[in-house]
Amino acid sequence: YRSAVLIAAAFSLIGCGATARLAVSDGTGPHPVLPEPRPSLIPTIDVVDARSWSGDQKPVPASELAVTASARNLDHPRWLCVLPNGDVLVAETNAPARSSGYKGLKGWFFKRYQKKAGGAVPSANRITLLRDADGDGVAETRSVLLAGLTSPFGMALVGNSLYVANSDALVRFPYVEGQTQITAQATKVVDFPPGPLNHHWTKSLLASPDGSKLYVGIGSNSNVAENGIEKEEGRAAIWEIDVQTGKHRVFASGLRNPVGLTWEPASGALWTVVNERDELGSDLVPDYMTAVKDGGFYGWPFSYFGSHVDSRVKPQRQDLVAKAIVPDYALGPHTASLGLVHSRGATLPAPFADGMFVGQHGSWNRKPRSGYKVIFVPFTGGRPSGAPLD
């Protein structure tokens, strides 16, 4: 009976503002359409059922491309790192034990949709190595390179050191090219912001071209600081870490959940892809990718896409809103864009020669659903120069 009452109450709160009025394409590109917010106490919920590919079933790519199953039966393979020798590292990982940060009706729904989507299971806490020695796209060798980690995500190789971004700290391991297992103990480099919520726990990791610095994406501890701005200290930001000393600083801030970092080769700029805020309707707010300026502030939680104020945040900071940087390229509302890599060095056909690939996990809170694909945004001269390709 309690469940039925909760469900009925939720639908009454969601109301008629749930369904999108605009196409995803309207919220895509350098100048997205940003309609008036349609806030709700309970977000629109439209969660997919998680299921595996069956038999020879596989994704259908663009006509110039092909897809091969390199490895199967992995346990939540959330992030990849390709080593110089061609070995592929896979972070098999899930959320650490923590509160969702949502209470009451929201908390109940959060747990329900996590379970439905297949996410409410313990983390494997390992990094698996895949090796495709004959280059046919299928890994013949598979081994556990590292085990006993803490919800690992980002990985970066600098010289003979393999860095791993756990949910709570950046750690380092000695690495010898070609090895398939590391038994050495981790060396802690720096702790990440603590707290039992750890709402956005994934930590992207990227080394500078000269290997002297590491950049880490650290997501917010909430949707829009509803748990208190004090719990956001050091979060919603990209950190810069000195490899030699472990000292860190906030490189850029106001980035709600930056999951994906890469270097753009023409300009040398750091780019990131950011998961934006929820509960303003199916048409807001677009996720985005952007070049990241040293010391730049990108709005969260006080505003989005520059000076569009989020009235839910109290107290406001007009001084910060005034200097919020407008992102370079919107990626559609609620697409859950969670991966970014430039196509440089790839041997792909002409349409994909210069630009960014973006992985879109897909929405759980938009009607109709958005994302659930990989897109490619073409670049010219270091800037986006066209509509995305599926």
mmCIF file of C-alpha atoms in Angstrom:
data_model
loop_
_atom_site.group_PDB
_atom_site.id
_atom_site.type_symbol
_atom_site.label_atom_id
_atom_site.label_comp_id
_atom_site.label_asym_id
_atom_site.label_seq_id
_atom_site.Cartn_x
_atom_site.Cartn_y
_atom_site.Cartn_z
ATOM 1 C CA TYR A 1 0.000 0.000 0.000
ATOM 2 C CA ARG A 2 2.839 2.388 0.885
ATOM 3 C CA SER A 3 4.478 1.778 -2.512
ATOM 4 C CA ALA A 4 1.211 2.463 -4.326
ATOM 5 C CA VAL A 5 0.765 5.723 -2.442
ATOM 6 C CA LEU A 6 4.335 6.799 -3.242
ATOM 7 C CA ILE A 7 3.909 6.037 -6.914
ATOM 8 C CA ALA A 8 0.602 7.906 -7.110
ATOM 9 C CA ALA A 9 2.092 10.887 -5.315
ATOM 10 C CA ALA A 10 5.105 10.904 -7.629
ATOM 11 C CA PHE A 11 3.016 10.957 -10.779
ATOM 12 C CA SER A 12 0.959 13.826 -9.397
ATOM 13 C CA LEU A 13 4.163 15.756 -8.743
ATOM 14 C CA ILE A 14 5.641 15.002 -12.169
ATOM 15 C CA GLY A 15 2.496 16.273 -13.885
ATOM 16 C CA CYS A 16 2.160 17.270 -17.501
ATOM 17 C CA GLY A 17 5.622 18.858 -17.700
ATOM 18 C CA ALA A 18 7.334 15.494 -18.114
ATOM 19 C CA THR A 19 7.296 15.101 -21.896
ATOM 20 C CA ALA A 20 9.816 17.010 -24.008
ATOM 21 C CA ARG A 21 8.514 19.763 -26.266
ATOM 22 C CA LEU A 22 11.755 20.059 -28.235
ATOM 23 C CA ALA A 23 13.890 17.596 -30.181
ATOM 24 C CA VAL A 24 17.290 16.562 -28.829
ATOM 25 C CA SER A 25 18.845 18.355 -31.815
ATOM 26 C CA ASP A 26 17.364 21.650 -30.546
ATOM 27 C CA GLY A 27 19.530 21.280 -27.455
ATOM 28 C CA THR A 28 22.659 20.418 -29.439
ATOM 29 C CA GLY A 29 25.440 22.588 -30.858
ATOM 30 C CA PRO A 30 27.090 25.905 -29.958
ATOM 31 C CA HIS A 31 23.764 27.737 -29.560
ATOM 32 C CA PRO A 32 21.225 25.344 -27.990
ATOM 33 C CA VAL A 33 17.601 26.263 -27.422
ATOM 34 C CA LEU A 34 17.100 26.833 -23.690
ATOM 35 C CA PRO A 35 13.360 27.023 -22.883
ATOM 36 C CA GLU A 36 11.868 28.144 -19.614
ATOM 37 C CA PRO A 37 12.517 25.619 -16.811
ATOM 38 C CA ARG A 38 9.743 23.241 -15.790
ATOM 39 C CA PRO A 39 10.916 22.198 -12.328
ATOM 40 C CA SER A 40 9.420 19.276 -10.450
ATOM 41 C CA LEU A 41 9.836 17.848 -6.977
ATOM 42 C CA ILE A 42 10.260 14.398 -8.521
ATOM 43 C CA PRO A 43 12.195 14.166 -11.804
ATOM 44 C CA THR A 44 10.738 12.503 -14.868
ATOM 45 C CA ILE A 45 11.653 8.820 -14.640
ATOM 46 C CA ASP A 46 11.894 6.586 -17.701
ATOM 47 C CA VAL A 47 14.488 3.934 -16.933
ATOM 48 C CA VAL A 48 15.441 1.231 -19.419
ATOM 49 C CA ASP A 49 15.682 -2.437 -18.496
ATOM 50 C CA ALA A 50 19.318 -3.534 -18.539
ATOM 51 C CA ARG A 51 19.859 -6.608 -20.719
ATOM 52 C CA SER A 52 22.790 -8.243 -22.492
ATOM 53 C CA TRP A 53 23.390 -8.671 -26.214
ATOM 54 C CA SER A 54 22.232 -12.136 -27.301
ATOM 55 C CA GLY A 55 24.097 -14.433 -29.673
ATOM 56 C CA ASP A 56 25.696 -12.475 -32.522
ATOM 57 C CA GLN A 57 23.644 -9.352 -31.836
ATOM 58 C CA LYS A 58 25.702 -6.154 -31.831
ATOM 59 C CA PRO A 59 25.396 -2.379 -32.310
ATOM 60 C CA VAL A 60 24.796 -1.044 -35.811
ATOM 61 C CA PRO A 61 27.467 1.569 -36.670
ATOM 62 C CA ALA A 62 27.704 4.224 -39.376
ATOM 63 C CA SER A 63 28.176 2.800 -42.880
ATOM 64 C CA GLU A 64 31.921 3.508 -42.876
ATOM 65 C CA LEU A 65 32.543 1.532 -39.669
ATOM 66 C CA ALA A 66 32.310 -1.978 -38.214
ATOM 67 C CA VAL A 67 31.824 -3.291 -34.669
ATOM 68 C CA THR A 68 33.529 -6.324 -33.123
ATOM 69 C CA ALA A 69 32.997 -7.733 -29.634
ATOM 70 C CA SER A 70 36.521 -7.496 -28.230
ATOM 71 C CA ALA A 71 35.531 -9.065 -24.895
ATOM 72 C CA ARG A 72 32.337 -10.283 -23.279
ATOM 73 C CA ASN A 73 30.946 -10.977 -19.807
ATOM 74 C CA LEU A 74 32.710 -8.120 -18.054
ATOM 75 C CA ASP A 75 31.313 -6.806 -14.756
ATOM 76 C CA HIS A 76 30.260 -3.173 -15.289
ATOM 77 C CA PRO A 77 33.121 -2.147 -17.620
ATOM 78 C CA ARG A 78 32.889 1.627 -17.128
ATOM 79 C CA TRP A 79 36.198 3.027 -18.440
ATOM 80 C CA LEU A 80 39.032 2.104 -20.795
ATOM 81 C CA CYS A 81 42.713 2.973 -21.138
ATOM 82 C CA VAL A 82 44.760 1.898 -24.157
ATOM 83 C CA LEU A 83 48.445 1.409 -23.342
ATOM 84 C CA PRO A 84 51.249 2.186 -25.836
ATOM 85 C CA ASN A 85 51.745 -1.531 -26.597
ATOM 86 C CA GLY A 86 48.063 -1.900 -27.525
ATOM 87 C CA ASP A 87 46.893 -3.587 -24.324
ATOM 88 C CA VAL A 88 43.479 -2.342 -23.214
ATOM 89 C CA LEU A 89 42.785 -1.745 -19.530
ATOM 90 C CA VAL A 90 39.167 -2.001 -18.388
ATOM 91 C CA ALA A 91 37.928 -0.598 -15.084
ATOM 92 C CA GLU A 92 35.292 -3.086 -13.894
ATOM 93 C CA THR A 93 33.644 -0.992 -11.263
ATOM 94 C CA ASN A 94 30.472 0.239 -9.621
ATOM 95 C CA ALA A 95 29.500 2.796 -7.020
ATOM 96 C CA PRO A 96 31.022 2.531 -3.545
ATOM 97 C CA ALA A 97 28.713 1.885 -0.627
ATOM 98 C CA ARG A 98 27.137 5.221 0.201
ATOM 99 C CA SER A 99 23.911 7.120 0.503
ATOM 100 C CA SER A 100 22.387 8.342 -2.744
ATOM 101 C CA GLY A 101 22.073 11.809 -1.271
ATOM 102 C CA TYR A 102 18.315 11.726 -1.865
ATOM 103 C CA LYS A 103 15.855 11.413 1.004
ATOM 104 C CA GLY A 104 12.186 10.471 1.289
ATOM 105 C CA LEU A 105 10.334 9.960 -1.986
ATOM 106 C CA LYS A 106 13.366 10.868 -4.116
ATOM 107 C CA GLY A 107 15.534 8.386 -2.249
ATOM 108 C CA TRP A 108 12.967 5.640 -2.727
ATOM 109 C CA PHE A 109 12.791 6.272 -6.462
ATOM 110 C CA PHE A 110 16.580 6.534 -6.784
ATOM 111 C CA LYS A 111 17.071 3.086 -5.299
ATOM 112 C CA ARG A 112 14.314 1.659 -7.493
ATOM 113 C CA TYR A 113 15.715 2.943 -10.769
ATOM 114 C CA GLN A 114 19.294 1.963 -9.846
ATOM 115 C CA LYS A 115 18.111 -1.604 -9.328
ATOM 116 C CA LYS A 116 16.065 -1.596 -12.546
ATOM 117 C CA ALA A 117 19.045 -0.322 -14.569
ATOM 118 C CA GLY A 118 21.358 -3.000 -13.152
ATOM 119 C CA GLY A 119 23.458 -0.678 -11.026
ATOM 120 C CA ALA A 120 22.550 -1.777 -7.496
ATOM 121 C CA VAL A 121 25.241 -4.461 -7.196
ATOM 122 C CA PRO A 122 28.644 -4.531 -5.459
ATOM 123 C CA SER A 123 31.661 -3.205 -7.340
ATOM 124 C CA ALA A 124 34.133 -5.686 -8.855
ATOM 125 C CA ASN A 125 36.900 -3.230 -7.866
ATOM 126 C CA ARG A 126 39.401 -4.443 -10.443
ATOM 127 C CA ILE A 127 41.221 -3.473 -13.620
ATOM 128 C CA THR A 128 41.287 -6.148 -16.287
ATOM 129 C CA LEU A 129 43.861 -6.299 -19.070
ATOM 130 C CA LEU A 130 42.792 -7.333 -22.585
ATOM 131 C CA ARG A 131 45.389 -8.238 -25.214
ATOM 132 C CA ASP A 132 44.673 -8.668 -28.917
ATOM 133 C CA ALA A 133 48.003 -9.997 -30.193
ATOM 134 C CA ASP A 134 46.910 -10.768 -33.767
ATOM 135 C CA GLY A 135 45.013 -7.514 -34.290
ATOM 136 C CA ASP A 136 41.684 -9.046 -35.306
ATOM 137 C CA GLY A 137 39.745 -6.967 -32.773
ATOM 138 C CA VAL A 138 39.144 -9.871 -30.375
ATOM 139 C CA ALA A 139 41.210 -10.124 -27.175
ATOM 140 C CA GLU A 140 42.769 -13.573 -26.802
ATOM 141 C CA THR A 141 44.401 -12.781 -23.448
ATOM 142 C CA ARG A 142 42.468 -11.603 -20.431
ATOM 143 C CA SER A 143 43.910 -11.164 -16.954
ATOM 144 C CA VAL A 144 43.277 -9.217 -13.756
ATOM 145 C CA LEU A 145 45.962 -6.548 -13.717
ATOM 146 C CA LEU A 146 44.878 -5.000 -10.402
ATOM 147 C CA ALA A 147 42.390 -6.156 -7.762
ATOM 148 C CA GLY A 148 41.127 -4.890 -4.424
ATOM 149 C CA LEU A 149 40.686 -1.297 -5.562
ATOM 150 C CA THR A 150 38.012 1.167 -4.386
ATOM 151 C CA SER A 151 35.555 1.822 -7.211
ATOM 152 C CA PRO A 152 38.354 2.581 -9.713
ATOM 153 C CA PHE A 153 37.677 4.642 -12.820
ATOM 154 C CA GLY A 154 40.284 6.789 -14.596
ATOM 155 C CA MET A 155 43.688 5.361 -15.533
ATOM 156 C CA ALA A 156 46.841 6.995 -16.915
ATOM 157 C CA LEU A 157 50.337 5.686 -17.687
ATOM 158 C CA VAL A 158 53.218 8.106 -17.092
ATOM 159 C CA GLY A 159 56.618 6.566 -17.722
ATOM 160 C CA ASN A 160 56.822 3.447 -15.573
ATOM 161 C CA SER A 161 53.969 4.465 -13.282
ATOM 162 C CA LEU A 162 50.334 3.505 -13.711
ATOM 163 C CA TYR A 163 47.972 5.928 -11.995
ATOM 164 C CA VAL A 164 44.462 4.879 -10.979
ATOM 165 C CA ALA A 165 41.718 7.238 -9.838
ATOM 166 C CA ASN A 166 39.782 5.396 -7.138
ATOM 167 C CA SER A 167 36.594 6.984 -5.829
ATOM 168 C CA ASP A 168 38.427 8.243 -2.730
ATOM 169 C CA ALA A 169 42.052 8.792 -3.802
ATOM 170 C CA LEU A 170 44.562 8.857 -6.642
ATOM 171 C CA VAL A 171 47.039 5.972 -6.331
ATOM 172 C CA ARG A 172 50.148 4.863 -8.225
ATOM 173 C CA PHE A 173 51.585 1.457 -9.134
ATOM 174 C CA PRO A 174 54.901 0.475 -10.745
ATOM 175 C CA TYR A 175 54.383 -0.830 -14.279
ATOM 176 C CA VAL A 176 56.580 -2.830 -16.660
ATOM 177 C CA GLU A 177 55.516 -2.952 -20.296
ATOM 178 C CA GLY A 178 53.824 -6.221 -21.168
ATOM 179 C CA GLN A 179 53.072 -7.392 -17.638
ATOM 180 C CA THR A 180 49.652 -8.907 -17.071
ATOM 181 C CA GLN A 181 49.457 -8.634 -13.280
ATOM 182 C CA ILE A 182 50.631 -6.062 -10.756
ATOM 183 C CA THR A 183 51.126 -7.313 -7.192
ATOM 184 C CA ALA A 184 52.899 -4.263 -5.756
ATOM 185 C CA GLN A 185 51.102 -2.208 -3.146
ATOM 186 C CA ALA A 186 49.533 1.092 -4.135
ATOM 187 C CA THR A 187 51.211 4.391 -3.286
ATOM 188 C CA LYS A 188 48.704 7.110 -2.439
ATOM 189 C CA VAL A 189 49.273 10.351 -4.334
ATOM 190 C CA VAL A 190 46.398 12.501 -3.056
ATOM 191 C CA ASP A 191 43.029 12.087 -1.346
ATOM 192 C CA PHE A 192 39.856 13.174 -3.115
ATOM 193 C CA PRO A 193 37.076 15.102 -1.325
ATOM 194 C CA PRO A 194 35.615 12.854 1.377
ATOM 195 C CA GLY A 195 32.074 12.322 2.549
ATOM 196 C CA PRO A 196 29.512 9.550 2.912
ATOM 197 C CA LEU A 197 27.409 10.814 -0.009
ATOM 198 C CA ASN A 198 30.060 10.812 -2.779
ATOM 199 C CA HIS A 199 27.160 11.445 -5.146
ATOM 200 C CA HIS A 200 29.213 11.567 -8.369
ATOM 201 C CA TRP A 201 31.951 9.089 -7.565
ATOM 202 C CA THR A 202 33.618 8.477 -10.942
ATOM 203 C CA LYS A 203 36.973 10.244 -11.380
ATOM 204 C CA SER A 204 38.281 10.819 -14.920
ATOM 205 C CA LEU A 205 42.060 10.991 -15.275
ATOM 206 C CA LEU A 206 44.341 12.463 -17.961
ATOM 207 C CA ALA A 207 48.094 13.106 -18.055
ATOM 208 C CA SER A 208 49.567 16.260 -19.547
ATOM 209 C CA PRO A 209 51.511 15.693 -22.796
ATOM 210 C CA ASP A 210 54.836 15.983 -20.958
ATOM 211 C CA GLY A 211 53.687 13.759 -18.087
ATOM 212 C CA SER A 212 54.368 16.361 -15.394
ATOM 213 C CA LYS A 213 50.740 16.952 -14.454
ATOM 214 C CA LEU A 214 47.596 14.878 -14.002
ATOM 215 C CA TYR A 215 44.078 16.218 -14.461
ATOM 216 C CA VAL A 216 41.154 14.701 -12.552
ATOM 217 C CA GLY A 217 37.434 15.315 -13.064
ATOM 218 C CA ILE A 218 35.619 15.400 -9.719
ATOM 219 C CA GLY A 219 31.824 15.557 -9.851
ATOM 220 C CA SER A 220 29.483 17.370 -7.501
ATOM 221 C CA ASN A 221 28.032 15.843 -4.346
ATOM 222 C CA SER A 222 24.446 16.630 -5.389
ATOM 223 C CA ASN A 223 22.192 17.781 -8.186
ATOM 224 C CA VAL A 224 22.253 21.522 -7.367
ATOM 225 C CA ALA A 225 23.896 21.766 -3.930
ATOM 226 C CA GLU A 226 20.676 20.791 -2.155
ATOM 227 C CA ASN A 227 22.745 19.101 0.563
ATOM 228 C CA GLY A 228 24.541 22.367 1.346
ATOM 229 C CA ILE A 229 27.273 24.194 -0.541
ATOM 230 C CA GLU A 230 29.761 23.240 2.180
ATOM 231 C CA LYS A 231 29.571 19.622 1.001
ATOM 232 C CA GLU A 232 30.805 20.725 -2.433
ATOM 233 C CA GLU A 233 34.253 21.859 -1.307
ATOM 234 C CA GLY A 234 36.765 20.845 -3.986
ATOM 235 C CA ARG A 235 34.056 19.222 -6.118
ATOM 236 C CA ALA A 236 32.315 20.019 -9.424
ATOM 237 C CA ALA A 237 35.805 20.750 -10.662
ATOM 238 C CA ILE A 238 38.872 19.598 -12.542
ATOM 239 C CA TRP A 239 41.962 19.262 -10.388
ATOM 240 C CA GLU A 240 45.538 19.650 -11.581
ATOM 241 C CA ILE A 241 47.991 17.425 -9.689
ATOM 242 C CA ASP A 242 51.781 17.696 -9.770
ATOM 243 C CA VAL A 243 53.172 14.208 -10.453
ATOM 244 C CA GLN A 244 56.377 14.796 -8.483
ATOM 245 C CA THR A 245 54.974 16.378 -5.336
ATOM 246 C CA GLY A 246 51.315 15.327 -5.269
ATOM 247 C CA LYS A 247 50.278 18.929 -4.696
ATOM 248 C CA HIS A 248 46.983 19.841 -6.308
ATOM 249 C CA ARG A 249 44.926 22.868 -7.215
ATOM 250 C CA VAL A 250 41.504 23.485 -8.741
ATOM 251 C CA PHE A 251 42.185 24.047 -12.442
ATOM 252 C CA ALA A 252 38.554 24.880 -13.319
ATOM 253 C CA SER A 253 35.278 24.844 -11.379
ATOM 254 C CA GLY A 254 31.506 25.050 -11.773
ATOM 255 C CA LEU A 255 31.517 21.799 -13.792
ATOM 256 C CA ARG A 256 28.734 19.648 -12.341
ATOM 257 C CA ASN A 257 30.102 16.244 -13.357
ATOM 258 C CA PRO A 258 33.081 16.247 -15.753
ATOM 259 C CA VAL A 259 33.439 12.643 -16.940
ATOM 260 C CA GLY A 260 35.859 12.523 -19.847
ATOM 261 C CA LEU A 261 39.026 14.542 -20.494
ATOM 262 C CA THR A 262 41.169 14.822 -23.630
ATOM 263 C CA TRP A 263 43.642 17.097 -25.394
ATOM 264 C CA GLU A 264 42.613 18.804 -28.633
ATOM 265 C CA PRO A 265 45.700 18.534 -30.876
ATOM 266 C CA ALA A 266 45.294 21.649 -33.044
ATOM 267 C CA SER A 267 44.978 24.083 -30.123
ATOM 268 C CA GLY A 268 46.583 22.057 -27.335
ATOM 269 C CA ALA A 269 43.572 22.855 -25.156
ATOM 270 C CA LEU A 270 42.136 20.607 -22.473
ATOM 271 C CA TRP A 271 38.552 19.571 -23.290
ATOM 272 C CA THR A 272 35.984 17.910 -21.074
ATOM 273 C CA VAL A 273 32.444 16.568 -21.353
ATOM 274 C CA VAL A 274 30.037 17.484 -18.559
ATOM 275 C CA ASN A 275 26.841 15.909 -17.261
ATOM 276 C CA GLU A 276 24.479 18.776 -16.399
ATOM 277 C CA ARG A 277 21.706 19.172 -13.799
ATOM 278 C CA ASP A 278 18.304 17.492 -13.509
ATOM 279 C CA GLU A 279 14.699 18.268 -12.521
ATOM 280 C CA LEU A 280 14.126 21.273 -14.798
ATOM 281 C CA GLY A 281 12.136 19.300 -17.354
ATOM 282 C CA SER A 282 12.885 17.001 -20.273
ATOM 283 C CA ASP A 283 14.297 19.877 -22.366
ATOM 284 C CA LEU A 284 16.803 21.147 -19.773
ATOM 285 C CA VAL A 285 19.699 21.227 -19.162
ATOM 286 C CA PRO A 286 21.853 20.091 -22.123
ATOM 287 C CA ASP A 287 25.012 18.199 -21.324
ATOM 288 C CA TYR A 288 28.016 19.765 -23.038
ATOM 289 C CA MET A 289 31.628 19.565 -24.062
ATOM 290 C CA THR A 290 33.961 22.510 -23.792
ATOM 291 C CA ALA A 291 37.532 23.683 -23.849
ATOM 292 C CA VAL A 292 38.557 24.261 -20.243
ATOM 293 C CA LYS A 293 40.238 27.518 -19.271
ATOM 294 C CA ASP A 294 42.694 27.636 -16.386
ATOM 295 C CA GLY A 295 40.815 29.304 -13.540
ATOM 296 C CA GLY A 296 37.532 29.232 -15.449
ATOM 297 C CA PHE A 297 34.138 28.973 -13.740
ATOM 298 C CA TYR A 298 31.302 27.288 -15.668
ATOM 299 C CA GLY A 299 28.228 28.117 -13.606
ATOM 300 C CA TRP A 300 27.310 25.165 -11.403
ATOM 301 C CA PRO A 301 25.255 25.266 -9.245
ATOM 302 C CA PHE A 302 24.194 28.900 -9.573
ATOM 303 C CA SER A 303 23.626 29.031 -13.328
ATOM 304 C CA TYR A 304 23.812 27.011 -16.531
ATOM 305 C CA PHE A 305 25.075 27.838 -20.011
ATOM 306 C CA GLY A 306 26.481 31.112 -18.819
ATOM 307 C CA SER A 307 24.088 33.426 -17.012
ATOM 308 C CA HIS A 308 20.893 31.294 -16.985
ATOM 309 C CA VAL A 309 20.191 31.404 -13.258
ATOM 310 C CA ASP A 310 18.967 28.299 -11.453
ATOM 311 C CA SER A 311 16.480 29.777 -8.993
ATOM 312 C CA ARG A 312 16.459 26.605 -6.864
ATOM 313 C CA VAL A 313 19.897 27.444 -5.455
ATOM 314 C CA LYS A 314 19.839 29.549 -2.298
ATOM 315 C CA PRO A 315 21.578 31.846 -1.593
ATOM 316 C CA GLN A 316 22.535 32.956 -5.084
ATOM 317 C CA ARG A 317 25.954 34.265 -6.106
ATOM 318 C CA GLN A 318 25.482 36.912 -8.760
ATOM 319 C CA ASP A 319 29.220 37.616 -8.712
ATOM 320 C CA LEU A 320 29.891 34.066 -9.894
ATOM 321 C CA VAL A 321 27.004 34.052 -12.376
ATOM 322 C CA ALA A 322 28.464 37.186 -13.960
ATOM 323 C CA LYS A 323 31.726 35.418 -14.780
ATOM 324 C CA ALA A 324 30.288 32.007 -15.731
ATOM 325 C CA ILE A 325 31.771 30.823 -19.051
ATOM 326 C CA VAL A 326 29.378 29.654 -21.756
ATOM 327 C CA PRO A 327 30.305 26.077 -22.814
ATOM 328 C CA ASP A 328 31.453 25.530 -26.394
ATOM 329 C CA TYR A 329 29.051 22.830 -27.570
ATOM 330 C CA ALA A 330 25.817 21.386 -26.175
ATOM 331 C CA LEU A 331 25.225 17.630 -26.442
ATOM 332 C CA GLY A 332 21.473 17.405 -25.856
ATOM 333 C CA PRO A 333 19.435 17.303 -22.636
ATOM 334 C CA HIS A 334 19.846 14.281 -20.359
ATOM 335 C CA THR A 335 21.954 12.329 -22.876
ATOM 336 C CA ALA A 336 24.315 11.424 -20.007
ATOM 337 C CA SER A 337 27.388 12.208 -22.088
ATOM 338 C CA LEU A 338 30.124 10.399 -20.170
ATOM 339 C CA GLY A 339 33.117 9.924 -22.414
ATOM 340 C CA LEU A 340 35.333 12.014 -24.701
ATOM 341 C CA VAL A 341 38.269 11.289 -26.999
ATOM 342 C CA HIS A 342 39.761 13.023 -30.020
ATOM 343 C CA SER A 343 40.136 11.023 -33.233
ATOM 344 C CA ARG A 344 43.773 11.990 -33.797
ATOM 345 C CA GLY A 345 46.013 9.086 -34.733
ATOM 346 C CA ALA A 346 43.096 6.837 -35.685
ATOM 347 C CA THR A 347 42.953 5.142 -39.095
ATOM 348 C CA LEU A 348 39.279 5.906 -39.597
ATOM 349 C CA PRO A 349 37.635 7.111 -42.824
ATOM 350 C CA ALA A 350 37.429 10.800 -43.733
ATOM 351 C CA PRO A 351 34.238 11.776 -41.857
ATOM 352 C CA PHE A 352 35.990 10.907 -38.593
ATOM 353 C CA ALA A 353 39.458 12.282 -39.278
ATOM 354 C CA ASP A 354 39.267 15.390 -37.070
ATOM 355 C CA GLY A 355 36.866 15.691 -34.166
ATOM 356 C CA MET A 356 35.590 14.316 -30.882
ATOM 357 C CA PHE A 357 33.905 11.020 -30.127
ATOM 358 C CA VAL A 358 31.398 11.287 -27.260
ATOM 359 C CA GLY A 359 29.901 8.299 -25.451
ATOM 360 C CA GLN A 360 26.311 8.889 -24.392
ATOM 361 C CA HIS A 361 25.116 6.566 -21.625
ATOM 362 C CA GLY A 362 21.506 7.628 -22.208
ATOM 363 C CA SER A 363 18.795 9.286 -20.160
ATOM 364 C CA TRP A 364 16.874 7.927 -17.201
ATOM 365 C CA ASN A 365 14.836 11.110 -16.746
ATOM 366 C CA ARG A 366 13.605 12.277 -20.150
ATOM 367 C CA LYS A 367 10.531 11.446 -22.214
ATOM 368 C CA PRO A 368 11.231 10.430 -24.915
ATOM 369 C CA ARG A 369 14.622 8.992 -24.017
ATOM 370 C CA SER A 370 17.825 10.552 -25.324
ATOM 371 C CA GLY A 371 21.384 9.333 -25.862
ATOM 372 C CA TYR A 372 22.222 5.604 -25.846
ATOM 373 C CA LYS A 373 24.832 5.958 -28.589
ATOM 374 C CA VAL A 374 28.271 7.169 -29.585
ATOM 375 C CA ILE A 375 28.379 10.409 -31.557
ATOM 376 C CA PHE A 376 31.148 12.211 -33.432
ATOM 377 C CA VAL A 377 31.426 16.008 -33.501
ATOM 378 C CA PRO A 378 33.566 17.249 -36.421
ATOM 379 C CA PHE A 379 36.238 19.889 -35.714
ATOM 380 C CA THR A 380 38.069 22.402 -37.885
ATOM 381 C CA GLY A 381 41.011 24.392 -36.587
ATOM 382 C CA GLY A 382 40.517 23.170 -33.047
ATOM 383 C CA ARG A 383 36.810 24.068 -32.831
ATOM 384 C CA PRO A 384 33.517 22.208 -33.380
ATOM 385 C CA SER A 385 32.388 22.764 -36.970
ATOM 386 C CA GLY A 386 29.176 20.876 -37.573
ATOM 387 C CA ALA A 387 26.306 18.736 -36.363
ATOM 388 C CA PRO A 388 27.118 15.452 -34.633
ATOM 389 C CA LEU A 389 27.213 12.179 -36.562
ATOM 390 C CA ASP A 390 25.828 8.969 -35.050
#
